[in-house]
GROMACS .gro file of C-alpha atoms in nm:
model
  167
    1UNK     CA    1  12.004   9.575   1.776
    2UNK     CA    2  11.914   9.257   1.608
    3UNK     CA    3  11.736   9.249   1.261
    4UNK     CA    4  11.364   9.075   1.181
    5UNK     CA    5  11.342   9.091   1.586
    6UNK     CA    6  11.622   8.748   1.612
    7UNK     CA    7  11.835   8.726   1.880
    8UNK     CA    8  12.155   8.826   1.956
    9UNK     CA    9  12.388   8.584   1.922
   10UNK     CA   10  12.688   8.718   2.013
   11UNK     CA   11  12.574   8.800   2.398
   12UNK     CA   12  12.790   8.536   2.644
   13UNK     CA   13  13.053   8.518   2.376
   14UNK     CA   14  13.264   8.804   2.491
   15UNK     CA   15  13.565   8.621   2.667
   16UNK     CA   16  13.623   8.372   2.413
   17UNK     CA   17  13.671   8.005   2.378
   18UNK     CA   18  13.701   7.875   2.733
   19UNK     CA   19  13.718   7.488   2.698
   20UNK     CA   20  13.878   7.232   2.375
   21UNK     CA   21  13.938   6.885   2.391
   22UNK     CA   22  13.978   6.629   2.170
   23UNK     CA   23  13.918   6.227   2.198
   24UNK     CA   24  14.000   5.956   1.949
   25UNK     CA   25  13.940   5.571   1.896
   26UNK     CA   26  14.176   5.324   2.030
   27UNK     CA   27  14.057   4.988   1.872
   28UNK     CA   28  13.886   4.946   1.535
   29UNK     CA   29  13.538   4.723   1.505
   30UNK     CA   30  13.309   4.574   1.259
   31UNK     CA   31  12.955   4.628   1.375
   32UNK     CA   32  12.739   4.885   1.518
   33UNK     CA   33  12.847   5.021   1.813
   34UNK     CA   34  12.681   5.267   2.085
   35UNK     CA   35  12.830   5.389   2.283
   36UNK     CA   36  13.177   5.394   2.127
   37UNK     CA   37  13.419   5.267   2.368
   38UNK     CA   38  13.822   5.221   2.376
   39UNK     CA   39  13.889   5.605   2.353
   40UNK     CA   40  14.189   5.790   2.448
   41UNK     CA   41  14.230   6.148   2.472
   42UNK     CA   42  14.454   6.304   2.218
   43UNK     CA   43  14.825   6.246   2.365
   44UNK     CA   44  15.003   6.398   2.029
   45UNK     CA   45  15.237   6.663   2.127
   46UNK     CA   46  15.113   6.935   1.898
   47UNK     CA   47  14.779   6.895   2.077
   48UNK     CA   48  14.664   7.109   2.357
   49UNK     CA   49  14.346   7.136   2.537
   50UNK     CA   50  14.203   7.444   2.692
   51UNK     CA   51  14.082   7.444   2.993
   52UNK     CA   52  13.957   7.117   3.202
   53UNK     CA   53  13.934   6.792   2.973
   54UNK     CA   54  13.630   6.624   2.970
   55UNK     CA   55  13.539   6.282   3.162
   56UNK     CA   56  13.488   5.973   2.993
   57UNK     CA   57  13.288   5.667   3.165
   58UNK     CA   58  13.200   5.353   2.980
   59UNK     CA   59  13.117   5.570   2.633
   60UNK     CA   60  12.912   5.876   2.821
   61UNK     CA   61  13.126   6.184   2.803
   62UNK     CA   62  13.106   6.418   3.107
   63UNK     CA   63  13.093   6.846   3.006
   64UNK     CA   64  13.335   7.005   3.315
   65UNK     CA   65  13.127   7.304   3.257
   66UNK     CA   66  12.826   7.435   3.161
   67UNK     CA   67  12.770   7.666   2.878
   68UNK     CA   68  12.735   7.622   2.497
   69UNK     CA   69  12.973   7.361   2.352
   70UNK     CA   70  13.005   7.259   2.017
   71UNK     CA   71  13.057   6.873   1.926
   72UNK     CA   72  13.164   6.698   1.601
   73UNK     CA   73  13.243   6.320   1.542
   74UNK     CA   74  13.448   6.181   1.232
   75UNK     CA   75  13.452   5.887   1.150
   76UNK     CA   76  13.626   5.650   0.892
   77UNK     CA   77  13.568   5.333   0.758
   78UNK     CA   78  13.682   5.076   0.506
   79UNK     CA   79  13.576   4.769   0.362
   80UNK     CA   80  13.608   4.558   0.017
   81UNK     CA   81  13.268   4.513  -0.084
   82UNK     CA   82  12.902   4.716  -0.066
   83UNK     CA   83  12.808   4.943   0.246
   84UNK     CA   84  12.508   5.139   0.104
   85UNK     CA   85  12.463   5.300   0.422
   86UNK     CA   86  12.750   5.399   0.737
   87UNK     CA   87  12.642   5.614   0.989
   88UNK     CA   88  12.804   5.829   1.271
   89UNK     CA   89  12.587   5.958   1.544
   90UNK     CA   90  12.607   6.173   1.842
   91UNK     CA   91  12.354   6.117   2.137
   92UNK     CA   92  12.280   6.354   2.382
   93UNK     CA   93  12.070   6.349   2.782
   94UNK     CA   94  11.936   6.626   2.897
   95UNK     CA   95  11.840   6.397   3.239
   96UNK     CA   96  12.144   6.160   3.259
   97UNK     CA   97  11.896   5.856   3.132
   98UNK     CA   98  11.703   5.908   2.787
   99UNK     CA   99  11.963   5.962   2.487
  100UNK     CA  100  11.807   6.161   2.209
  101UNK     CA  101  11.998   6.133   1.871
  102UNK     CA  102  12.087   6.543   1.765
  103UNK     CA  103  12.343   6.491   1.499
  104UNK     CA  104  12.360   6.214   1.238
  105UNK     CA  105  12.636   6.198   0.927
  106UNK     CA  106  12.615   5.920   0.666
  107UNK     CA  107  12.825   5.763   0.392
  108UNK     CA  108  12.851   5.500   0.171
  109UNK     CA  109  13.113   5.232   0.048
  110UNK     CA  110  13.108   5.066  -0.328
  111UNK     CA  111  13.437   4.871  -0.406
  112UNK     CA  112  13.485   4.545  -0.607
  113UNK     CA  113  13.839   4.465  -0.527
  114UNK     CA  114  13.987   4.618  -0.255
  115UNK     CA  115  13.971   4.790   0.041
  116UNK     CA  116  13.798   5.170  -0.003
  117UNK     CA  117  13.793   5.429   0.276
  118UNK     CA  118  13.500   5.665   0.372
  119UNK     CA  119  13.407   5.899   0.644
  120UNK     CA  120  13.137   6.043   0.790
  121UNK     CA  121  13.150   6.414   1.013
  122UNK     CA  122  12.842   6.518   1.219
  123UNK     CA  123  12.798   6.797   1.484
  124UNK     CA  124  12.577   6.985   1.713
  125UNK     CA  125  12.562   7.250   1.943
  126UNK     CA  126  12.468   7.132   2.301
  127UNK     CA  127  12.333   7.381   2.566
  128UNK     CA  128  12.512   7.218   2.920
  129UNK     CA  129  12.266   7.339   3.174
  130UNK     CA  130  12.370   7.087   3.418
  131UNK     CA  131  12.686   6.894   3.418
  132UNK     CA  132  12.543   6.607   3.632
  133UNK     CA  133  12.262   6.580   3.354
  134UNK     CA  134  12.357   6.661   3.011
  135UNK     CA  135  12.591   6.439   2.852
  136UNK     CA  136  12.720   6.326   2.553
  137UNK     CA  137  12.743   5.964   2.383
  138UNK     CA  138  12.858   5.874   2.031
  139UNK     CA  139  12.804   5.583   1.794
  140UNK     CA  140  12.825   5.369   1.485
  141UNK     CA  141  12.607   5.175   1.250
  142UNK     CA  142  12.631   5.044   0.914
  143UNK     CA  143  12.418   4.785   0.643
  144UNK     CA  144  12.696   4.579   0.616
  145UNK     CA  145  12.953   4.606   0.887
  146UNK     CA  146  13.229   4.805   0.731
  147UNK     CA  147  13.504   4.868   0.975
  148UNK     CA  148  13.558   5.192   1.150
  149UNK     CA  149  13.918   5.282   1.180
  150UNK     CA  150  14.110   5.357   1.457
  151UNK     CA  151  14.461   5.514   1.537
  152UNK     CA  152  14.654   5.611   1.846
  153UNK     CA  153  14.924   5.821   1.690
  154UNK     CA  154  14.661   6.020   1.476
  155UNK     CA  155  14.269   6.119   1.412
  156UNK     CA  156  14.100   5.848   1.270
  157UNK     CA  157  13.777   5.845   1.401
  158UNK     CA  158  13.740   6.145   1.672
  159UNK     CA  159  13.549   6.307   1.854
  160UNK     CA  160  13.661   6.721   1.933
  161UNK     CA  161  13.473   6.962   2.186
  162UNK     CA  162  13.464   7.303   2.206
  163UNK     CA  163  13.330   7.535   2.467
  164UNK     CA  164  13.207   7.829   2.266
  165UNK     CA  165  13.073   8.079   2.539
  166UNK     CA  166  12.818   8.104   2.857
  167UNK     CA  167  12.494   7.890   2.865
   0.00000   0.00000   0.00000
């Protein structure tokens, strides 16, 4: 029984987490950006994915199965000067064409003489229906065109995925 007549959240959970994956940023840029592009999927050796990876084509991110996933995006930034406003976004189609933004983190930057980091970390839960139609896009934009970091020997800016149970 569920209290105040909600639902039951739990139901389609029972078998656990089914799918992980985790993508990063190759190649760092100063501008807005969507979709991000240059990404690599996580090739440290203490990482491991569960279950099938996801696809990647030209930014769009392909689910390899439906169900409830959860999706996050960090990003990080730096710049010497003003950036009142740095955004990360995540996108999302539920008919492989319109994007609808569902997740939006923001920062700021305020340094005088040197380069100062920030970050940003958004997420959303996505309901895969249909693997041929809902997918996954992220982004960048900023005031001032700080530059968003990337790394391939760690997590800089990243994207992680996580199959939580049964659509």
């Amino acid at each position: 029984p569920v209290a105040n007549g909600g639902t039951n959240l739990t139901s389609g959970f029972a078998n656990g987490i089914t799918g992980a994956d985790q993508w990063r940023l190759t190649s760092g840029f100063t501008a807005d950006l969507m979709p991000l592009l240059n990404l690599e999927r996580n090739d440290n050796p203490s990482f491991t994915g569960i279950g099938t990876a996801m696809s990647l084509s030209s930014g769009i991110f392909t689910f390899p199965l439906t169900g409830i996933w959860l999706v996050s995006l960090h990003t990080e930034h730096y710049m010497n000067g003003f950036d009142r406003e740095i955004n990360g976004r995540i996108q999302v189609t539920q008919n492989n064409s319109t994007y609808v933004q569902v997740a939006r983190g923001a920062a700021f930057i305020r340094a005088s003489s040197a380069n100062t980091h920030t970050a940003t970390d958004c997420s959303s839960i996505v309901d895969v229906t249909d693997t041929s139609n809902v997918k996954v896009r992220f982004g960048v934009a900023s005031d001032q065109n700080s530059t968003t970091v990337a790394d391939t020997s760690q997590n800089a800016t990243f994207m992680t995925f996580i199959r939580l149970g049964d659509t």
